Amino acid sequence: MADKLTAIAVVPSYKNDMTSQTVSPVSSPMWHHLSASQLTQMLGSNLQRGLTIQEVLDRQKKHGANELTGKKSKPGWLKFILQFNQPLIIILVAAGIIKALIGEWLNASVIWGVTTTNATISYLQEAKAEGAIAALAHAMTTEATVIRDGKKLRISSKELVPGDLVLLTSGDKVPADLRLVKVRDLQIDESALTGESVAIAKEAEENGEPPILEVETPLAERGNMAYAGGFVTFGQGTGLVTAIGNETETGKISQLLEQRVDLTTPLTRKFNQFSQNWLFFVLGMATLTFAVGLGQRSFNDAIEAAVALVVGAIPEGLPAVITVTLAVGVSRMAKRHAIIRKLPAVETLGGATVICSDKTGTLTENQMTVQQIYVDGESYTVTGGGYSPDGEILLRDEGGGMKDETLPLPLRDCLIAGVVCNDSHLEREAARWMVVGDPTEGALITSGSKAGLDQADLLRSLPRLDSIPFESQFQYMATLHQSRGENLLYAKGSVESMLSRCQVALGVEGQTVELDRPLIEQQVDTMAKQGLRVLAFAKKHVSDRQTTVDHSDLETGLVFLGLQGMIDPPRPEAIAAVHACQSAGIQVKMITGDHIGTATAIARRMGFRKDRKVKAFTGSDLAAMNPSELANAVEEGVVFARVAPEQKLRLVEALQFRGQVVAMTGDGVNDAPALKQADIGIAMGSGTEVSKEAADMLLTDDNFASIEAAVEEGRSVYKNLIKAICFILPVNGGESMTILISTLLGRELPILSLQILWLNMLNSITMTVPLSFEPKSSGVMKQPPRPVNEPFLTPNRIKRILAVSLYNWTLIFGIFEWVRQAPWGSIELARTMAIQALVMGRIFYLLSISQLVPSLIAKWSGAKEKVSGAPALAVGIGLAIVLQIIFSNSTFINQIFKTAPMSLDQWLVCFGASLPMIAIAYYVNRFDPPN
């Protein structure tokens, strides 16, 4: 108790505005533990008159406006400049400067054009500036009804200050964090902040004041608080402002977002590591080439050799190819309901080792469904999902669904009570049924319709005369209906509220029987362990002269009808997707703001951790753990319920610390920090703008199955990226070896820097882009996730690149020297034919790593497998051939790139020299399979 008193003591007083304090009131989490008198004293307010105008003005000067503020983003020009801050790009820019200094402006312009093109592509593809704080601010901006100087005023929420007396009514958005001092049937949807799937009823004592809560009460269970951004769905309330702007719970989340730095993805980390390693190699080789060249040739020739090696060694076209490959993956994912906001997320998702998923709407239907009914000692199963009337009511899972005319009387009355004691209705939108009103009531209407009981028909035969709406202090709803002979009173509510008012139950013949309360409570426990939300139903016959209903009418004489147990059921396709992820070696964990019992029941139904107990933790459990205990819990647990935003962050960080690549789903404001921290944040299409802005990917159908499909596409994208790297780098290797060895031997360069740029940009891109359209290989989801630290260049890939590079060098050097020494040859023709032979060899190599040839072989062998990727491959090869014809036969290109026209015989010589590439490709594919 001493700790609690100490906690309260640090809350400053606002009386007479404003004793100077070191602790801000809004930083204290103890408002829910204060009494009304303590609250008004600390906030310096009045529960009848509110604040005075002068107090408001003074506090506005001290605390500012009730709005969220965020840091300014970098200006566009700076973002563009930063695109050049890459090691390989810096080297190319420097090479261009050197060329310009020695007067070779054409070469310099081409090199700078290449680097500018790459920077522009990166700039355009960079994720747009973070809008999460702006979205949060928009979520909080509204109007508020306050009492100031005893007068009711309607003001902008930006004008609120701590201590303001705010009035809430149905339909309002909560404008700031409030400590409620008076409530009447108040219900607030706080799902965006807490993750709770249904609106929270704010409890009140008999005098209408909310109770004082324990200090340790979790945020989602603070029934005497209302938080900024929530929506009032029912009732009325009055509260004092305890926090505004950045100090609200929503504002604290915005600060968490500010503190999160954008994490690099596995793709960018690997590419950066590759770039750094390649940078040192290129600089070393260029320095050696320049030093040796100075001793054999002029300064300009030595510079040309060094620049040619730099240009040849750097894969200028690789960033563009990676961008296109990722963009193709984005397009494919969009067709499978996954919208990618940040390109590297495509590959990251393919490497995910853990998926942390929200429950409601992602793993489940987000539609309450009655699944069990208990009446007169019998348990019935209800089939079908959602609000669709398709489904049956079965006794003990037996065949043959029951309809209106075959229903036992207690079952029929229990269903009628759920349908008519109801303020909601169902509507059909397109091909989907939707509830207008409370999801729980929609489930009751649906269960009745599955038995042939139509709501409109029942209300025509049983017109409503009066009703008592649901009130949290009574825990029930009641309606009075006109009937033949005598009127009927129907009631529904919590099991406790109904059983306390019933002494008898309805029997199978319509007679009343003794109420077996222990048996009913046992059934309730059984249903609750399955995660079902249980409602009880009762009725009472009253005089036909009674046209109104009051609480006193329900005190005694009710006849117990039965129980209906409902749940937001798991999606069938999500169950299959979870199993597919587990087969692919991906862990699936549920992180939700919902109750632990419900979450555990859903996890059990979905097969989380097959043949093993579902290990579950609450937010309170996590708060009491030290780092080592949390590390064990995050590894063992599959369900984490009632977690706060900071705890979601801790869970994600703990998984990342253990080397996991984490995908995190969410839809609420409370999910945003964890979405941003995760390696890939996945927001629901129906979620808040805040979560969407913080995420890397959006699910348009809110379905976990779409995540599994996106993982499959992501893995395919990574395979295609590896193919692109293994296709591009051998050319760079062959070019670099050619320049270096020619310099060391004191020979003429077989290929110039501008010609290398042609090969590395135009030819490489046209022939590599088709690899982006390669279809996914079979069994891609039957393999475990690739190691997180697996580099681009594994030992086998290095062997592949070296083997093909060696052949490319032999081809270039051999053709160049042979033509150079031929009586009909010239240095320009020798360089042209060397390049053409290299390109023809590349065509054979491209075919060897694509899936086209294996698909054709399988097709010819009688398989029904569809041949995929052929159009893109054919276009790429055709375009490359056209460009190479222009390269050698266009007078304009001849002058710029110093090439020469070729005769048909010379083309055939190049073709023949490239044929050995087939054998080389077959050899490297043996130890490093490309598919």
CSV table of N, CA and C in Angstrom, one decimal, residues 168 174 178 180 182-190 194 199-205 208-211 213 219-227 231-232 234 236-237 470-473 475:
chain,number,residue,atom,x,y,z
A,168,LEU,N,-19.4,13.2,-22.6
A,168,LEU,CA,-19.4,12.2,-23.7
A,168,LEU,C,-20.8,11.6,-23.9
A,174,VAL,N,-13.5,10.2,-28.3
A,174,VAL,CA,-12.9,10.7,-27.1
A,174,VAL,C,-11.8,11.6,-27.4
A,178,LEU,N,-9.2,10.7,-20.4
A,178,LEU,CA,-10.2,11.2,-19.4
A,178,LEU,C,-10.2,10.2,-18.2
A,180,LEU,N,-13.0,9.1,-15.9
A,180,LEU,CA,-14.4,9.2,-15.8
A,180,LEU,C,-14.9,9.4,-14.4
A,182,LYS,N,-18.5,10.1,-14.0
A,182,LYS,CA,-19.9,9.8,-14.0
A,182,LYS,C,-20.2,9.0,-15.3
A,183,VAL,N,-20.8,7.9,-15.2
A,183,VAL,CA,-21.2,7.1,-16.5
A,183,VAL,C,-22.6,6.6,-16.4
A,184,ARG,N,-23.2,6.5,-17.5
A,184,ARG,CA,-24.5,5.8,-17.6
A,184,ARG,C,-24.6,5.0,-18.8
A,185,ASP,N,-24.5,3.7,-18.6
A,185,ASP,CA,-24.5,2.7,-19.7
A,185,ASP,C,-23.4,3.0,-20.8
A,186,LEU,N,-22.3,3.5,-20.3
A,186,LEU,CA,-21.3,3.9,-21.3
A,186,LEU,C,-20.5,2.8,-21.8
A,187,GLN,N,-20.4,2.7,-23.2
A,187,GLN,CA,-19.6,1.7,-23.8
A,187,GLN,C,-18.7,2.4,-24.8
A,188,ILE,N,-17.4,2.1,-24.8
A,188,ILE,CA,-16.4,2.8,-25.7
A,188,ILE,C,-15.6,1.7,-26.5
A,189,ASP,N,-15.5,1.9,-27.8
A,189,ASP,CA,-14.7,1.1,-28.6
A,189,ASP,C,-13.3,1.6,-28.6
A,190,GLU,N,-12.4,0.8,-27.9
A,190,GLU,CA,-11.0,1.2,-27.7
A,190,GLU,C,-10.1,0.2,-28.4
A,194,THR,N,-6.3,-0.7,-27.5
A,194,THR,CA,-6.1,-1.8,-26.6
A,194,THR,C,-6.1,-3.2,-27.3
A,199,ALA,N,-16.5,-3.5,-27.9
A,199,ALA,CA,-16.6,-2.2,-27.1
A,199,ALA,C,-16.6,-2.6,-25.6
A,200,ILE,N,-15.9,-1.7,-24.8
A,200,ILE,CA,-15.8,-1.9,-23.4
A,200,ILE,C,-16.9,-1.2,-22.7
A,201,ALA,N,-17.6,-1.9,-21.8
A,201,ALA,CA,-18.6,-1.3,-20.9
A,201,ALA,C,-17.9,-0.7,-19.7
A,202,LYS,N,-18.1,0.6,-19.5
A,202,LYS,CA,-17.5,1.3,-18.4
A,202,LYS,C,-18.4,1.2,-17.2
A,203,GLU,N,-17.9,0.4,-16.2
A,203,GLU,CA,-18.7,0.1,-15.0
A,203,GLU,C,-18.9,1.3,-14.1
A,204,ALA,N,-20.1,1.2,-13.4
A,204,ALA,CA,-20.4,2.3,-12.5
A,204,ALA,C,-21.1,1.7,-11.2
A,205,GLU,N,-20.9,2.4,-10.1
A,205,GLU,CA,-21.6,1.9,-8.9
A,205,GLU,C,-23.0,2.5,-8.9
A,208,GLY,N,-23.6,6.0,-9.9
A,208,GLY,CA,-23.2,6.4,-11.3
A,208,GLY,C,-21.7,6.7,-11.4
A,209,GLU,N,-21.0,6.6,-10.2
A,209,GLU,CA,-19.5,6.9,-10.3
A,209,GLU,C,-18.8,5.6,-10.6
A,210,PRO,N,-17.8,5.7,-11.4
A,210,PRO,CA,-17.0,4.5,-11.7
A,210,PRO,C,-16.2,4.1,-10.4
A,211,PRO,N,-15.9,2.8,-10.2
A,211,PRO,CA,-15.1,2.4,-9.1
A,211,PRO,C,-13.7,2.8,-9.2
A,213,LEU,N,-9.9,1.7,-9.1
A,213,LEU,CA,-9.3,0.5,-9.5
A,213,LEU,C,-7.9,0.3,-8.9
A,219,LEU,N,-4.2,-1.5,-18.9
A,219,LEU,CA,-4.9,-0.4,-19.6
A,219,LEU,C,-6.2,-0.9,-20.2
A,220,ALA,N,-6.2,-2.1,-20.8
A,220,ALA,CA,-7.5,-2.6,-21.4
A,220,ALA,C,-8.6,-2.9,-20.5
A,221,GLU,N,-8.3,-2.9,-19.2
A,221,GLU,CA,-9.3,-3.2,-18.2
A,221,GLU,C,-9.7,-2.0,-17.3
A,222,ARG,N,-9.2,-0.8,-17.6
A,222,ARG,CA,-9.5,0.3,-16.8
A,222,ARG,C,-10.8,0.9,-17.1
A,223,GLY,N,-11.8,0.4,-16.4
A,223,GLY,CA,-13.2,0.8,-16.7
A,223,GLY,C,-13.6,2.2,-16.2
A,224,ASN,N,-12.7,2.9,-15.5
A,224,ASN,CA,-13.0,4.3,-15.1
A,224,ASN,C,-12.2,5.3,-16.0
A,225,MET,N,-11.6,4.8,-17.0
A,225,MET,CA,-10.8,5.7,-17.9
A,225,MET,C,-11.4,5.7,-19.3
A,226,ALA,N,-11.2,6.8,-20.1
A,226,ALA,CA,-11.5,6.8,-21.5
A,226,ALA,C,-10.3,7.5,-22.2
A,227,TYR,N,-9.8,6.8,-23.3
A,227,TYR,CA,-8.6,7.2,-23.9
A,227,TYR,C,-8.8,7.9,-25.3
A,231,PHE,N,-14.1,5.5,-29.5
A,231,PHE,CA,-15.4,5.9,-30.0
A,231,PHE,C,-16.5,5.5,-29.0
A,232,VAL,N,-17.3,6.4,-28.6
A,232,VAL,CA,-18.4,6.1,-27.7
A,232,VAL,C,-19.5,5.4,-28.6
A,234,PHE,N,-22.2,3.7,-27.1
A,234,PHE,CA,-23.5,3.6,-26.3
A,234,PHE,C,-23.3,4.4,-25.0
A,236,GLN,N,-23.7,7.4,-22.0
A,236,GLN,CA,-23.2,8.8,-21.7
A,236,GLN,C,-22.1,8.7,-20.6
A,237,GLY,N,-21.3,9.8,-20.5
A,237,GLY,CA,-20.3,9.8,-19.5
A,237,GLY,C,-19.7,11.2,-19.3
A,470,PHE,N,-29.6,-2.8,-22.6
A,470,PHE,CA,-28.6,-3.4,-21.8
A,470,PHE,C,-27.9,-2.3,-20.9
A,471,GLU,N,-27.8,-2.6,-19.6
A,471,GLU,CA,-27.1,-1.7,-18.7
A,471,GLU,C,-26.1,-2.5,-18.0
A,472,SER,N,-24.8,-2.0,-17.9
A,472,SER,CA,-23.7,-2.8,-17.3
A,472,SER,C,-24.0,-3.1,-15.8
A,473,GLN,N,-24.7,-2.3,-15.1
A,473,GLN,CA,-25.0,-2.6,-13.7
A,473,GLN,C,-26.0,-3.8,-13.5
A,475,GLN,N,-26.6,-6.1,-16.3
A,475,GLN,CA,-26.0,-7.2,-17.1
A,475,GLN,C,-27.1,-7.9,-17.9
